[in-house]
Amino acid sequence: MARVHRHYQKRPSREKPQANFNPEVSQGLLAILLFIIAGLSVLSFFSIAGVAGIFIDSILAIVFGQVRYVFPIVMIMIATLLIKDLEIKYRHTHTLGAVLFFLSFNGLVHIQKPLIDMYTQATLGFGGGFFGLALAWPLSKYLGYWGGTLILFGILLISLIFLFNTTLAQMVDLNKKFFLMLGWVGTKIIAFFAEFKKPGIASEPVKFSIKGEYEARHTDEAQNEEEEEKRVFHKKPIDEVDEEENENNDDTIEDIEEKLKIPAKTEEIIVEKPDYTDYKLPPVSLLFTSKSKPTSGDIKGNAETIKDTFQNFGIDVDMGEVRVGPTVTQYSLKPAKGIKLTRITALSNDLSLALAAHPIRIEAPIPGQSLVGIEVPNEKVAMVTLKELLESKEFT
């Protein structure tokens, strides 16, 4: 029997519809997102973005360290380039270049720190953060300061080549033109201020006519002659000069004696003071008494949170007494020996984030005591009246 060959037709595969955005729309959305990130970063630096701003500032401090203040500027520059030049096509090399740029630049900042303190400085948000620590620590340990700096500078140049998708020769030529233009602008500014500071420059516009130059020349000569005449001293015999001066001096003394008549005795002025011996102060009971009381929240929980936060950063503390005030509650603590106060004061943002309270003030140390005070705002503020001040021990 002959075999029957059956032909099977492939069913068309159902592809999921993809949302194809216009490249200009995608770049516009990305630019808006970068502007928002930059704006939130700037607001978090000034602590005016709430609890989320404190969290953003803490993350940026740990990741980028003190270079975090450059982060919003870079975001704004990238967003501006995306808006102005829509022909720029995004590539993975751009992401690689950005990562290498921050690693190398933060590493150059962080390698200035001593090798022993690099990790501590990164946890406290100083230097180049953990981005800088990632390259600065191993390079500084195995190659030293100068060797590590050379490697980081080379990586920085490579990152710029990836970012701008250009060659090294073009980059050198671009930098050469940039510095030449910068030098030209600098010389023009210096020349302008040098001309501005020259003495004798007239405020009125200069007339470039022959007649005007002739008149100006003659007026200058006449002024010079007058000045020379003023400088000429007329000679007189010494005896005549002394006699004239004595006569003038005698006249002035007589005039002064006639005009100035000093009284022989000064009269005493007697001021009568009123007698207030029978006056009685009004009673304090006339003043208003406040019934509001401050609410400090969970004092024990806050004390444990403060202690745990310091322990997370390698700082051992012993909690002391707690003072509840009308607006803030002060938690006193004693750090372990050898702990620098700068490490404690640098953790204000982390404490604000842990306690969900803002702002927090660290008093290091408390005046007259070997303790550190942390002032946390109360949940409910009490009003302090004049009656309470007058009845207090400090006033009486």
Tab-separated table of C-alpha atoms in Angstrom:
chain	number	residue	atom	x	y	z
A	1	MET	CA	0.000	0.000	0.000
A	2	ALA	CA	1.212	3.441	-0.871
A	3	ARG	CA	1.726	5.727	2.005
A	4	VAL	CA	-0.296	8.886	1.990
A	5	HIS	CA	1.740	11.937	2.816
A	6	ARG	CA	-0.233	14.475	4.719
A	7	HIS	CA	0.848	18.065	4.695
A	8	TYR	CA	0.183	19.937	7.900
A	9	GLN	CA	0.032	23.667	7.837
A	10	LYS	CA	1.497	25.549	10.715
A	11	ARG	CA	-0.921	27.660	12.592
A	12	PRO	CA	0.089	31.287	12.763
A	13	SER	CA	1.483	32.063	16.188
A	14	ARG	CA	-0.381	34.624	18.163
A	15	GLU	CA	2.049	37.316	19.147
A	16	LYS	CA	1.220	39.576	22.007
A	17	PRO	CA	0.718	43.142	20.906
A	18	GLN	CA	3.616	45.301	21.997
A	19	ALA	CA	3.259	48.934	22.943
A	20	ASN	CA	5.618	50.772	20.618
A	21	PHE	CA	6.361	54.226	21.972
A	22	ASN	CA	7.786	56.983	19.921
A	23	PRO	CA	11.506	57.387	20.855
A	24	GLU	CA	10.924	61.089	21.497
A	25	VAL	CA	8.103	60.259	23.926
A	26	SER	CA	10.267	57.706	25.761
A	27	GLN	CA	13.137	60.152	26.110
A	28	GLY	CA	10.759	62.863	27.300
A	29	LEU	CA	9.347	60.565	29.998
A	30	LEU	CA	12.871	59.580	31.059
A	31	ALA	CA	13.876	63.258	31.255
A	32	ILE	CA	10.859	64.058	33.474
A	33	LEU	CA	11.750	61.129	35.755
A	34	LEU	CA	15.336	62.358	36.062
A	35	PHE	CA	14.129	65.881	36.897
A	36	ILE	CA	11.877	64.466	39.648
A	37	ILE	CA	14.745	62.407	41.113
A	38	ALA	CA	17.032	65.453	41.062
A	39	GLY	CA	14.379	67.642	42.712
A	40	LEU	CA	13.710	65.133	45.498
A	41	SER	CA	17.453	64.815	46.089
A	42	VAL	CA	17.858	68.584	46.470
A	43	LEU	CA	14.864	68.788	48.838
A	44	SER	CA	16.265	65.943	50.941
A	45	PHE	CA	19.550	67.836	51.371
A	46	PHE	CA	17.636	70.674	53.095
A	47	SER	CA	15.434	68.253	55.135
A	48	ILE	CA	12.199	69.618	53.626
A	49	ALA	CA	10.947	66.397	52.032
A	50	GLY	CA	9.583	64.698	55.154
A	51	VAL	CA	10.525	61.196	56.287
A	52	ALA	CA	11.001	60.069	52.678
A	53	GLY	CA	13.529	62.865	52.175
A	54	ILE	CA	15.502	61.710	55.223
A	55	PHE	CA	15.519	58.181	53.804
A	56	ILE	CA	16.681	59.422	50.370
A	57	ASP	CA	19.452	61.530	51.908
A	58	SER	CA	20.629	58.589	54.034
A	59	ILE	CA	20.738	56.261	51.012
A	60	LEU	CA	22.603	58.820	48.887
A	61	ALA	CA	25.054	59.479	51.741
A	62	ILE	CA	25.845	55.782	52.149
A	63	VAL	CA	26.135	55.108	48.399
A	64	PHE	CA	27.823	58.323	47.177
A	65	GLY	CA	29.127	59.945	50.384
A	66	GLN	CA	29.863	63.645	50.081
A	67	VAL	CA	29.709	63.348	46.276
A	68	ARG	CA	25.923	63.012	46.622
A	69	TYR	CA	25.606	66.779	46.197
A	70	VAL	CA	26.820	66.316	42.604
A	71	PHE	CA	24.197	63.608	41.924
A	72	PRO	CA	21.235	65.955	41.175
A	73	ILE	CA	23.460	68.118	38.952
A	74	VAL	CA	24.382	65.067	36.861
A	75	MET	CA	20.716	64.038	36.649
A	76	ILE	CA	19.698	67.512	35.453
A	77	MET	CA	22.481	67.545	32.852
A	78	ILE	CA	21.439	64.151	31.457
A	79	ALA	CA	17.768	65.185	31.381
A	80	THR	CA	18.647	68.420	29.573
A	81	LEU	CA	20.658	66.516	26.967
A	82	LEU	CA	17.760	64.117	26.424
A	83	ILE	CA	15.372	67.021	25.825
A	84	LYS	CA	17.626	69.090	23.561
A	85	ASP	CA	19.252	66.337	21.481
A	86	LEU	CA	16.642	63.714	20.602
A	87	GLU	CA	19.000	62.015	18.136
A	88	ILE	CA	20.996	60.461	20.985
A	89	LYS	CA	20.256	56.719	21.072
A	90	TYR	CA	20.506	54.950	24.370
A	91	ARG	CA	23.014	52.097	24.520
A	92	HIS	CA	24.226	49.756	27.225
A	93	THR	CA	27.652	51.372	26.979
A	94	HIS	CA	26.104	54.556	28.393
A	95	THR	CA	25.034	52.682	31.541
A	96	LEU	CA	28.471	51.080	31.813
A	97	GLY	CA	30.103	54.478	31.381
A	98	ALA	CA	27.907	56.066	34.082
A	99	VAL	CA	28.688	53.266	36.573
A	100	LEU	CA	32.427	53.460	35.842
A	101	PHE	CA	32.310	57.259	36.145
A	102	PHE	CA	30.784	57.220	39.634
A	103	LEU	CA	33.052	54.349	40.740
A	104	SER	CA	36.218	56.119	39.588
A	105	PHE	CA	35.215	59.649	40.622
A	106	ASN	CA	34.004	58.552	44.064
A	107	GLY	CA	37.135	56.415	44.357
A	108	LEU	CA	39.342	59.442	43.687
A	109	VAL	CA	37.525	61.292	46.482
A	110	HIS	CA	37.590	58.365	48.918
A	111	ILE	CA	41.241	57.433	48.359
A	112	GLN	CA	42.185	60.689	50.121
A	113	LYS	CA	41.055	59.092	53.411
A	114	PRO	CA	43.428	56.944	55.512
A	115	LEU	CA	43.200	53.219	54.766
A	116	ILE	CA	42.180	52.380	58.341
A	117	ASP	CA	39.236	54.820	58.371
A	118	MET	CA	37.898	54.150	54.841
A	119	TYR	CA	35.098	51.784	55.901
A	120	THR	CA	34.049	53.931	58.863
A	121	GLN	CA	33.991	57.075	56.716
A	122	ALA	CA	31.821	55.296	54.126
A	123	THR	CA	29.286	54.141	56.744
A	124	LEU	CA	29.075	57.698	58.099
A	125	GLY	CA	28.421	59.148	54.635
A	126	PHE	CA	31.796	60.851	54.191
A	127	GLY	CA	34.241	60.704	51.305
A	128	GLY	CA	32.932	58.817	48.271
A	129	GLY	CA	30.613	56.453	50.142
A	130	PHE	CA	30.502	52.748	49.308
A	131	PHE	CA	30.887	53.540	45.598
A	132	GLY	CA	34.250	55.071	46.394
A	133	LEU	CA	35.131	52.328	48.896
A	134	ALA	CA	34.609	49.596	46.265
A	135	LEU	CA	37.731	50.648	44.311
A	136	ALA	CA	39.647	52.924	46.682
A	137	TRP	CA	40.194	50.346	49.443
A	138	PRO	CA	41.727	47.483	47.375
A	139	LEU	CA	43.740	49.836	45.160
A	140	SER	CA	45.103	51.773	48.132
A	141	LYS	CA	45.952	48.560	49.999
A	142	TYR	CA	47.801	46.760	47.183
A	143	LEU	CA	49.058	49.630	44.985
A	144	GLY	CA	49.385	52.496	47.452
A	145	TYR	CA	48.057	56.020	47.117
A	146	TRP	CA	49.787	57.058	43.893
A	147	GLY	CA	49.280	53.742	42.103
A	148	GLY	CA	45.599	53.666	43.042
A	149	THR	CA	45.127	57.279	41.967
A	150	LEU	CA	46.675	56.508	38.563
A	151	ILE	CA	44.378	53.511	38.014
A	152	LEU	CA	41.282	55.475	39.065
A	153	PHE	CA	42.177	58.347	36.761
A	154	GLY	CA	42.528	55.892	33.865
A	155	ILE	CA	39.122	54.348	34.632
A	156	LEU	CA	37.651	57.863	34.711
A	157	LEU	CA	38.913	58.526	31.172
A	158	ILE	CA	37.522	55.170	29.973
A	159	SER	CA	34.123	56.007	31.503
A	160	LEU	CA	34.028	59.320	29.630
A	161	ILE	CA	34.777	57.501	26.350
A	162	PHE	CA	31.851	55.134	27.004
A	163	LEU	CA	29.543	57.956	28.086
A	164	PHE	CA	30.126	60.264	25.123
A	165	ASN	CA	30.825	57.455	22.593
A	166	THR	CA	33.961	59.177	21.346
A	167	THR	CA	37.651	58.469	20.842
A	168	LEU	CA	40.495	59.561	23.071
A	169	ALA	CA	41.875	61.884	20.388
A	170	GLN	CA	38.515	63.627	20.002
A	171	MET	CA	38.206	63.967	23.769
A	172	VAL	CA	41.696	65.479	24.063
A	173	ASP	CA	40.910	67.862	21.206
A	174	LEU	CA	37.605	68.804	22.849
A	175	ASN	CA	39.296	69.440	26.198
A	176	LYS	CA	42.004	71.470	24.450
A	177	LYS	CA	39.395	73.684	22.805
A	178	PHE	CA	37.528	73.998	26.093
A	179	PHE	CA	40.599	75.130	28.037
A	180	LEU	CA	41.651	77.502	25.234
A	181	MET	CA	38.206	79.085	25.294
A	182	LEU	CA	38.326	79.247	29.100
A	183	GLY	CA	41.725	80.964	28.949
A	184	TRP	CA	40.501	83.448	26.362
A	185	VAL	CA	37.500	84.339	28.518
A	186	GLY	CA	39.770	84.708	31.550
A	187	THR	CA	42.150	87.095	29.760
A	188	LYS	CA	39.234	89.221	28.566
A	189	ILE	CA	37.820	89.469	32.092
A	190	ILE	CA	41.227	90.404	33.540
A	191	ALA	CA	41.764	93.024	30.831
A	192	PHE	CA	38.315	94.505	31.467
A	193	PHE	CA	38.904	94.897	35.207
A	194	ALA	CA	42.396	96.272	34.578
A	195	GLU	CA	40.960	98.998	32.319
A	196	PHE	CA	38.182	99.644	34.794
A	197	LYS	CA	40.623	100.197	37.662
A	198	LYS	CA	42.950	102.555	35.753
A	199	PRO	CA	43.065	106.064	37.326
A	200	GLY	CA	42.059	109.102	35.327
A	201	ILE	CA	39.431	107.469	33.127
A	202	ALA	CA	36.716	109.997	32.287
A	203	SER	CA	33.120	109.068	32.880
A	204	GLU	CA	32.012	110.973	29.788
A	205	PRO	CA	32.586	109.595	26.267
A	206	VAL	CA	35.843	110.631	24.558
A	207	LYS	CA	35.663	112.918	21.521
A	208	PHE	CA	38.002	111.886	18.700
A	209	SER	CA	38.240	115.263	16.962
A	210	ILE	CA	41.380	117.332	16.364
A	211	LYS	CA	39.764	120.378	17.873
A	212	GLY	CA	38.710	118.455	20.941
A	213	GLU	CA	42.211	117.084	21.425
A	214	TYR	CA	43.692	120.588	21.036
A	215	GLU	CA	41.279	122.055	23.581
A	216	ALA	CA	41.806	119.239	26.001
A	217	ARG	CA	45.580	119.614	25.714
A	218	HIS	CA	45.418	123.360	26.428
A	219	THR	CA	43.044	122.905	29.360
A	220	ASP	CA	45.405	120.317	30.842
A	221	GLU	CA	48.357	122.699	30.434
A	222	ALA	CA	46.412	125.523	32.100
A	223	GLN	CA	45.476	123.269	35.030
A	224	ASN	CA	49.097	122.199	35.439
A	225	GLU	CA	50.242	125.830	35.489
A	226	GLU	CA	47.673	126.687	38.181
A	227	GLU	CA	48.811	123.757	40.285
A	228	GLU	CA	52.440	124.827	39.941
A	229	GLU	CA	51.524	128.349	41.041
A	230	LYS	CA	49.824	126.963	44.117
A	231	ARG	CA	52.877	124.930	44.953
A	232	VAL	CA	55.203	128.029	44.872
A	233	PHE	CA	56.199	129.151	48.377
A	234	HIS	CA	56.774	132.877	48.923
A	235	LYS	CA	59.878	133.541	50.936
A	236	LYS	CA	59.652	135.691	54.037
A	237	PRO	CA	62.132	136.526	56.759
A	238	ILE	CA	61.870	134.252	59.775
A	239	ASP	CA	61.373	137.158	62.193
A	240	GLU	CA	58.334	138.469	60.308
A	241	VAL	CA	56.684	135.060	60.297
A	242	ASP	CA	57.155	134.610	64.037
A	243	GLU	CA	55.702	138.058	64.782
A	244	GLU	CA	52.614	137.412	62.629
A	245	GLU	CA	51.988	134.063	64.293
A	246	ASN	CA	52.305	135.563	67.780
A	247	GLU	CA	49.835	138.330	66.954
A	248	ASN	CA	47.313	135.848	65.599
A	249	ASN	CA	47.740	133.601	68.619
A	250	ASP	CA	47.194	136.515	71.065
A	251	ASP	CA	44.002	137.512	69.302
A	252	THR	CA	42.573	134.026	69.362
A	253	ILE	CA	43.324	133.533	73.074
A	254	GLU	CA	41.613	136.836	74.027
A	255	ASP	CA	38.592	135.972	71.911
A	256	ILE	CA	38.327	132.574	73.520
A	257	GLU	CA	38.593	134.013	77.049
A	258	GLU	CA	35.807	136.492	76.348
A	259	LYS	CA	33.499	133.930	74.764
A	260	LEU	CA	34.055	131.173	77.285
A	261	LYS	CA	32.835	132.152	80.691
A	262	ILE	CA	33.044	129.139	82.972
A	263	PRO	CA	30.780	129.362	86.029
A	264	ALA	CA	32.578	129.234	89.342
A	265	LYS	CA	30.245	126.716	90.970
A	266	THR	CA	27.875	124.142	89.557
A	267	GLU	CA	24.423	123.922	91.039
A	268	GLU	CA	23.384	120.591	92.496
A	269	ILE	CA	20.160	119.127	91.111
A	270	ILE	CA	18.121	117.246	93.666
A	271	VAL	CA	15.749	114.624	92.270
A	272	GLU	CA	12.957	113.522	94.545
A	273	LYS	CA	12.286	109.803	94.344
A	274	PRO	CA	8.745	108.619	94.959
A	275	ASP	CA	8.215	106.379	97.928
A	276	TYR	CA	6.955	102.912	96.903
A	277	THR	CA	7.491	101.170	100.202
A	278	ASP	CA	3.783	100.447	100.657
A	279	TYR	CA	3.348	99.038	97.103
A	280	LYS	CA	2.371	95.371	96.913
A	281	LEU	CA	2.868	93.228	93.831
A	282	PRO	CA	-0.263	91.605	92.366
A	283	PRO	CA	-0.667	87.927	93.244
A	284	VAL	CA	0.472	85.250	90.777
A	285	SER	CA	-2.973	83.668	90.983
A	286	LEU	CA	-4.247	86.344	88.581
A	287	LEU	CA	-2.236	84.789	85.754
A	288	PHE	CA	-3.527	82.075	83.446
A	289	THR	CA	-2.777	78.449	84.312
A	290	SER	CA	-2.154	76.088	81.393
A	291	LYS	CA	-3.806	72.676	81.543
A	292	SER	CA	-2.055	71.192	78.494
A	293	LYS	CA	0.543	68.495	79.081
A	294	PRO	CA	3.227	67.281	76.668
A	295	THR	CA	2.967	63.832	75.102
A	296	SER	CA	6.366	62.265	74.477
A	297	GLY	CA	5.173	58.892	73.146
A	298	ASP	CA	6.800	55.551	73.972
A	299	ILE	CA	9.831	56.592	76.011
A	300	LYS	CA	11.163	53.067	76.598
A	301	GLY	CA	10.694	52.113	72.960
A	302	ASN	CA	12.460	55.240	71.751
A	303	ALA	CA	15.369	54.615	74.123
A	304	GLU	CA	15.757	51.053	72.798
A	305	THR	CA	15.569	52.315	69.205
A	306	ILE	CA	18.325	54.871	69.858
A	307	LYS	CA	20.536	52.228	71.465
A	308	ASP	CA	19.977	49.700	68.631
A	309	THR	CA	20.682	52.344	65.969
A	310	PHE	CA	24.040	53.194	67.510
A	311	GLN	CA	24.913	49.498	67.871
A	312	ASN	CA	24.199	48.957	64.159
A	313	PHE	CA	26.983	51.449	63.411
A	314	GLY	CA	29.415	49.909	65.891
A	315	ILE	CA	28.856	52.402	68.737
A	316	ASP	CA	28.103	51.019	72.213
A	317	VAL	CA	26.158	53.373	74.486
A	318	ASP	CA	24.544	53.214	77.930
A	319	MET	CA	21.193	54.979	78.162
A	320	GLY	CA	20.719	57.411	81.033
A	321	GLU	CA	17.843	59.482	82.383
A	322	VAL	CA	15.053	60.931	80.264
A	323	ARG	CA	13.794	64.501	80.655
A	324	VAL	CA	10.387	65.376	79.249
A	325	GLY	CA	10.085	69.043	78.293
A	326	PRO	CA	7.220	71.083	76.860
A	327	THR	CA	8.390	70.689	73.235
A	328	VAL	CA	11.112	68.002	73.213
A	329	THR	CA	12.164	64.954	75.217
A	330	GLN	CA	15.875	64.619	75.972
A	331	TYR	CA	17.398	61.134	76.083
A	332	SER	CA	20.826	61.145	77.722
A	333	LEU	CA	23.410	58.459	76.953
A	334	LYS	CA	27.051	57.719	77.700
A	335	PRO	CA	29.168	56.361	74.819
A	336	ALA	CA	31.907	53.809	75.326
A	337	LYS	CA	35.497	54.924	75.771
A	338	GLY	CA	37.343	55.847	72.595
A	339	ILE	CA	34.210	56.834	70.645
A	340	LYS	CA	34.582	60.180	68.887
A	341	LEU	CA	31.713	62.646	69.171
A	342	THR	CA	31.809	63.281	65.416
A	343	ARG	CA	30.682	59.698	64.793
A	344	ILE	CA	27.661	60.289	67.020
A	345	THR	CA	26.667	63.662	65.562
A	346	ALA	CA	26.940	62.281	62.019
A	347	LEU	CA	24.081	59.834	62.697
A	348	SER	CA	21.353	62.461	63.183
A	349	ASN	CA	19.611	61.570	59.903
A	350	ASP	CA	19.729	57.838	60.695
A	351	LEU	CA	18.190	58.481	64.120
A	352	SER	CA	15.466	60.620	62.533
A	353	LEU	CA	14.673	57.789	60.140
A	354	ALA	CA	14.650	55.153	62.890
A	355	LEU	CA	12.447	57.214	65.228
A	356	ALA	CA	10.293	58.669	62.408
A	357	ALA	CA	10.720	62.100	63.986
A	358	HIS	CA	12.147	65.284	62.535
A	359	PRO	CA	14.142	67.296	63.368
A	360	ILE	CA	16.395	65.642	65.943
A	361	ARG	CA	19.040	67.650	67.816
A	362	ILE	CA	22.161	66.010	69.234
A	363	GLU	CA	23.817	67.898	72.101
A	364	ALA	CA	27.340	66.543	72.398
A	365	PRO	CA	28.202	66.854	75.206
A	366	ILE	CA	25.577	68.128	77.646
A	367	PRO	CA	27.051	71.215	79.389
A	368	GLY	CA	28.587	70.252	82.720
A	369	GLN	CA	28.153	66.499	82.170
A	370	SER	CA	30.049	63.727	80.382
A	371	LEU	CA	26.869	62.668	78.579
A	372	VAL	CA	25.363	63.121	75.138
A	373	GLY	CA	21.808	64.406	74.824
A	374	ILE	CA	19.397	63.525	72.014
A	375	GLU	CA	16.339	65.778	71.792
A	376	VAL	CA	13.312	64.200	70.104
A	377	PRO	CA	10.213	66.332	69.331
A	378	ASN	CA	7.133	65.502	71.386
A	379	GLU	CA	3.996	64.181	69.752
A	380	LYS	CA	1.994	66.875	71.540
A	381	VAL	CA	3.516	70.210	72.551
A	382	ALA	CA	2.569	71.906	75.843
A	383	MET	CA	2.249	75.663	76.282
A	384	VAL	CA	4.505	77.304	78.881
A	385	THR	CA	2.759	80.198	80.655
A	386	LEU	CA	4.179	83.180	82.530
A	387	LYS	CA	2.747	81.831	85.788
A	388	GLU	CA	4.818	78.647	85.510
A	389	LEU	CA	7.957	80.681	84.871
A	390	LEU	CA	7.379	82.939	87.882
A	391	GLU	CA	6.673	79.960	90.169
A	392	SER	CA	9.726	78.004	89.007
A	393	LYS	CA	12.760	77.557	91.274
A	394	GLU	CA	15.071	79.228	88.765
A	395	PHE	CA	13.063	82.463	88.931
A	396	THR	CA	12.550	82.561	92.684
